[in-house]
Amino acid sequence: MNTDTAPLRKVHHGRNIKRLRDMLGMKQETIAIELDITQQSVSDLEQKEVIDDIMLDKIAKILKVPVAAIKNMNDEATISYINTFNDSSINHGQSPNYYCTFNPLDKVVELYERMLKSEQEKVVLLEKTFDKLTGK
């Protein structure tokens, strides 16, 4: 009977940050600006195998991911986490079961049309009042 166990996977914080950043479509410059460092410094961070917890916490906040996602990331878990961004069961700070079912631009157009109708009614009323005063 073979009792071999899988070797422990070595964690590479920098590579995990790069993967998450790429998956989220974020540039190194964005992280650099948020951390008040150079883009090259971000590149250097992404080459480091181990990054201190304070810096990991800052980067996690910028990427809007938990620190554990950076520390314990593997391909399957990462894909699962990223897919939750499109999961409609998550309410992202909104009230439960909140789904926006309208286009905000449609509401602006609707408001504009109501205001236009109101102004047209005012014009008709003013014309009638003017006609009465002039005797037409």
PDB file of C-alpha atoms in Angstrom:
ATOM      1  CA  MET A   1       0.000   0.000   0.000  1.00  0.00           C
ATOM      2  CA  ASN A   2       1.393   3.401  -0.984  1.00  0.00           C
ATOM      3  CA  THR A   3       1.146   6.002   1.762  1.00  0.00           C
ATOM      4  CA  ASP A   4       2.879   8.834  -0.072  1.00  0.00           C
ATOM      5  CA  THR A   5       1.440  12.225   0.658  1.00  0.00           C
ATOM      6  CA  ALA A   6       1.472  15.175  -1.652  1.00  0.00           C
ATOM      7  CA  PRO A   7       4.337  17.572  -0.910  1.00  0.00           C
ATOM      8  CA  LEU A   8       3.349  20.824   0.737  1.00  0.00           C
ATOM      9  CA  ARG A   9       2.909  23.537  -1.831  1.00  0.00           C
ATOM     10  CA  LYS A  10       5.270  26.451  -1.330  1.00  0.00           C
ATOM     11  CA  VAL A  11       3.469  29.792  -1.180  1.00  0.00           C
ATOM     12  CA  HIS A  12       4.834  32.678  -3.243  1.00  0.00           C
ATOM     13  CA  HIS A  13       3.114  35.873  -2.046  1.00  0.00           C
ATOM     14  CA  GLY A  14       4.425  38.033  -4.892  1.00  0.00           C
ATOM     15  CA  ARG A  15       3.277  35.630  -7.596  1.00  0.00           C
ATOM     16  CA  ASN A  16      -0.135  35.391  -5.926  1.00  0.00           C
ATOM     17  CA  ILE A  17      -0.439  39.191  -5.871  1.00  0.00           C
ATOM     18  CA  LYS A  18       0.457  39.338  -9.562  1.00  0.00           C
ATOM     19  CA  ARG A  19      -2.131  36.670 -10.403  1.00  0.00           C
ATOM     20  CA  LEU A  20      -4.872  38.441  -8.480  1.00  0.00           C
ATOM     21  CA  ARG A  21      -3.910  41.809  -9.934  1.00  0.00           C
ATOM     22  CA  ASP A  22      -3.997  40.382 -13.475  1.00  0.00           C
ATOM     23  CA  MET A  23      -7.337  38.647 -12.887  1.00  0.00           C
ATOM     24  CA  LEU A  24      -8.830  41.874 -11.585  1.00  0.00           C
ATOM     25  CA  GLY A  25      -7.435  43.884 -14.512  1.00  0.00           C
ATOM     26  CA  MET A  26      -5.378  46.152 -12.278  1.00  0.00           C
ATOM     27  CA  LYS A  27      -2.049  47.645 -13.312  1.00  0.00           C
ATOM     28  CA  GLN A  28       1.082  47.817 -11.207  1.00  0.00           C
ATOM     29  CA  GLU A  29       0.878  51.608 -11.469  1.00  0.00           C
ATOM     30  CA  THR A  30      -2.458  51.593  -9.652  1.00  0.00           C
ATOM     31  CA  ILE A  31      -1.030  49.674  -6.734  1.00  0.00           C
ATOM     32  CA  ALA A  32       2.077  51.875  -6.766  1.00  0.00           C
ATOM     33  CA  ILE A  33      -0.010  55.036  -6.516  1.00  0.00           C
ATOM     34  CA  GLU A  34      -2.091  53.624  -3.651  1.00  0.00           C
ATOM     35  CA  LEU A  35       1.037  52.522  -1.754  1.00  0.00           C
ATOM     36  CA  ASP A  36       2.931  55.713  -2.623  1.00  0.00           C
ATOM     37  CA  ILE A  37       5.799  53.738  -4.145  1.00  0.00           C
ATOM     38  CA  THR A  38       7.169  53.346  -7.668  1.00  0.00           C
ATOM     39  CA  GLN A  39       5.876  50.894 -10.235  1.00  0.00           C
ATOM     40  CA  GLN A  40       9.289  49.201 -10.129  1.00  0.00           C
ATOM     41  CA  SER A  41       8.847  48.653  -6.388  1.00  0.00           C
ATOM     42  CA  VAL A  42       5.547  46.895  -7.065  1.00  0.00           C
ATOM     43  CA  SER A  43       7.320  44.757  -9.652  1.00  0.00           C
ATOM     44  CA  ASP A  44       9.974  43.929  -7.053  1.00  0.00           C
ATOM     45  CA  LEU A  45       7.252  43.001  -4.535  1.00  0.00           C
ATOM     46  CA  GLU A  46       5.733  40.620  -7.077  1.00  0.00           C
ATOM     47  CA  GLN A  47       9.101  38.837  -7.279  1.00  0.00           C
ATOM     48  CA  LYS A  48       9.290  38.268  -3.507  1.00  0.00           C
ATOM     49  CA  GLU A  49       8.386  34.856  -2.172  1.00  0.00           C
ATOM     50  CA  VAL A  50       7.423  36.167   1.271  1.00  0.00           C
ATOM     51  CA  ILE A  51       6.036  39.647   1.960  1.00  0.00           C
ATOM     52  CA  ASP A  52       5.552  41.023   5.475  1.00  0.00           C
ATOM     53  CA  ASP A  53       2.032  41.038   6.909  1.00  0.00           C
ATOM     54  CA  ILE A  54       1.725  44.840   7.035  1.00  0.00           C
ATOM     55  CA  MET A  55       2.435  45.175   3.307  1.00  0.00           C
ATOM     56  CA  LEU A  56       0.187  42.175   2.520  1.00  0.00           C
ATOM     57  CA  ASP A  57      -2.637  43.860   4.421  1.00  0.00           C
ATOM     58  CA  LYS A  58      -2.215  47.098   2.436  1.00  0.00           C
ATOM     59  CA  ILE A  59      -2.102  45.266  -0.891  1.00  0.00           C
ATOM     60  CA  ALA A  60      -5.108  43.116   0.029  1.00  0.00           C
ATOM     61  CA  LYS A  61      -7.120  46.264   0.760  1.00  0.00           C
ATOM     62  CA  ILE A  62      -6.145  47.766  -2.601  1.00  0.00           C
ATOM     63  CA  LEU A  63      -7.090  44.557  -4.422  1.00  0.00           C
ATOM     64  CA  LYS A  64     -10.208  44.253  -2.237  1.00  0.00           C
ATOM     65  CA  VAL A  65      -9.402  40.664  -1.331  1.00  0.00           C
ATOM     66  CA  PRO A  66      -8.768  39.016   2.033  1.00  0.00           C
ATOM     67  CA  VAL A  67      -5.128  38.619   3.069  1.00  0.00           C
ATOM     68  CA  ALA A  68      -5.767  34.873   3.239  1.00  0.00           C
ATOM     69  CA  ALA A  69      -6.461  34.900  -0.505  1.00  0.00           C
ATOM     70  CA  ILE A  70      -2.904  36.094  -1.086  1.00  0.00           C
ATOM     71  CA  LYS A  71      -1.313  33.843   1.531  1.00  0.00           C
ATOM     72  CA  ASN A  72      -3.123  30.613   0.665  1.00  0.00           C
ATOM     73  CA  MET A  73      -3.972  31.021  -2.991  1.00  0.00           C
ATOM     74  CA  ASN A  74      -4.055  28.121  -5.379  1.00  0.00           C
ATOM     75  CA  ASP A  75      -5.423  28.111  -8.915  1.00  0.00           C
ATOM     76  CA  GLU A  76      -8.739  26.407  -8.135  1.00  0.00           C
ATOM     77  CA  ALA A  77      -9.507  28.566  -5.092  1.00  0.00           C
ATOM     78  CA  THR A  78      -8.574  31.727  -6.973  1.00  0.00           C
ATOM     79  CA  ILE A  79     -10.860  30.997  -9.906  1.00  0.00           C
ATOM     80  CA  SER A  80     -13.671  30.204  -7.487  1.00  0.00           C
ATOM     81  CA  TYR A  81     -13.089  33.485  -5.624  1.00  0.00           C
ATOM     82  CA  ILE A  82     -12.965  35.585  -8.783  1.00  0.00           C
ATOM     83  CA  ASN A  83     -16.168  33.960 -10.047  1.00  0.00           C
ATOM     84  CA  THR A  84     -18.001  35.224  -6.952  1.00  0.00           C
ATOM     85  CA  PHE A  85     -17.778  38.737  -8.441  1.00  0.00           C
ATOM     86  CA  ASN A  86     -20.460  37.672 -10.934  1.00  0.00           C
ATOM     87  CA  ASP A  87     -22.513  35.687  -8.450  1.00  0.00           C
ATOM     88  CA  SER A  88     -25.934  37.298  -8.071  1.00  0.00           C
ATOM     89  CA  SER A  89     -26.412  35.740  -4.636  1.00  0.00           C
ATOM     90  CA  ILE A  90     -23.939  38.220  -3.172  1.00  0.00           C
ATOM     91  CA  ASN A  91     -25.532  41.579  -2.432  1.00  0.00           C
ATOM     92  CA  HIS A  92     -22.335  43.735  -2.234  1.00  0.00           C
ATOM     93  CA  GLY A  93     -23.570  45.901   0.621  1.00  0.00           C
ATOM     94  CA  GLN A  94     -27.051  46.357  -0.816  1.00  0.00           C
ATOM     95  CA  SER A  95     -30.203  45.182   0.881  1.00  0.00           C
ATOM     96  CA  PRO A  96     -30.833  41.460   0.402  1.00  0.00           C
ATOM     97  CA  ASN A  97     -32.318  40.461  -2.940  1.00  0.00           C
ATOM     98  CA  TYR A  98     -31.631  43.883  -4.445  1.00  0.00           C
ATOM     99  CA  TYR A  99     -31.396  43.720  -8.217  1.00  0.00           C
ATOM    100  CA  CYS A 100     -31.245  46.842 -10.320  1.00  0.00           C
ATOM    101  CA  THR A 101     -33.774  46.183 -13.091  1.00  0.00           C
ATOM    102  CA  PHE A 102     -33.701  49.544 -14.828  1.00  0.00           C
ATOM    103  CA  ASN A 103     -31.239  51.615 -16.744  1.00  0.00           C
ATOM    104  CA  PRO A 104     -30.541  54.901 -14.913  1.00  0.00           C
ATOM    105  CA  LEU A 105     -30.395  56.724 -18.252  1.00  0.00           C
ATOM    106  CA  ASP A 106     -33.964  55.624 -18.954  1.00  0.00           C
ATOM    107  CA  LYS A 107     -34.985  57.271 -15.685  1.00  0.00           C
ATOM    108  CA  VAL A 108     -33.221  60.511 -16.676  1.00  0.00           C
ATOM    109  CA  VAL A 109     -34.997  60.513 -20.040  1.00  0.00           C
ATOM    110  CA  GLU A 110     -38.309  59.821 -18.296  1.00  0.00           C
ATOM    111  CA  LEU A 111     -37.742  62.751 -15.916  1.00  0.00           C
ATOM    112  CA  TYR A 112     -36.770  65.020 -18.823  1.00  0.00           C
ATOM    113  CA  GLU A 113     -39.952  64.077 -20.716  1.00  0.00           C
ATOM    114  CA  ARG A 114     -42.121  64.835 -17.653  1.00  0.00           C
ATOM    115  CA  MET A 115     -40.424  68.212 -17.193  1.00  0.00           C
ATOM    116  CA  LEU A 116     -40.857  69.013 -20.892  1.00  0.00           C
ATOM    117  CA  LYS A 117     -44.556  68.133 -20.732  1.00  0.00           C
ATOM    118  CA  SER A 118     -44.958  70.353 -17.658  1.00  0.00           C
ATOM    119  CA  GLU A 119     -43.271  73.274 -19.444  1.00  0.00           C
ATOM    120  CA  GLN A 120     -45.481  72.785 -22.513  1.00  0.00           C
ATOM    121  CA  GLU A 121     -48.578  72.890 -20.302  1.00  0.00           C
ATOM    122  CA  LYS A 122     -47.328  76.135 -18.743  1.00  0.00           C
ATOM    123  CA  VAL A 123     -46.839  77.648 -22.207  1.00  0.00           C
ATOM    124  CA  VAL A 124     -50.420  76.740 -23.181  1.00  0.00           C
ATOM    125  CA  LEU A 125     -51.734  78.261 -19.941  1.00  0.00           C
ATOM    126  CA  LEU A 126     -49.716  81.460 -20.476  1.00  0.00           C
ATOM    127  CA  GLU A 127     -50.956  81.732 -24.071  1.00  0.00           C
ATOM    128  CA  LYS A 128     -54.570  81.456 -22.871  1.00  0.00           C
ATOM    129  CA  THR A 129     -53.953  84.068 -20.183  1.00  0.00           C
ATOM    130  CA  PHE A 130     -52.287  86.376 -22.727  1.00  0.00           C
ATOM    131  CA  ASP A 131     -55.179  85.943 -25.147  1.00  0.00           C
ATOM    132  CA  LYS A 132     -57.686  86.869 -22.423  1.00  0.00           C
ATOM    133  CA  LEU A 133     -55.732  89.976 -21.476  1.00  0.00           C
ATOM    134  CA  THR A 134     -55.316  91.164 -25.076  1.00  0.00           C
ATOM    135  CA  GLY A 135     -58.890  90.384 -25.960  1.00  0.00           C
ATOM    136  CA  LYS A 136     -58.207  87.840 -28.705  1.00  0.00           C
TER     137      LYS A 136
END
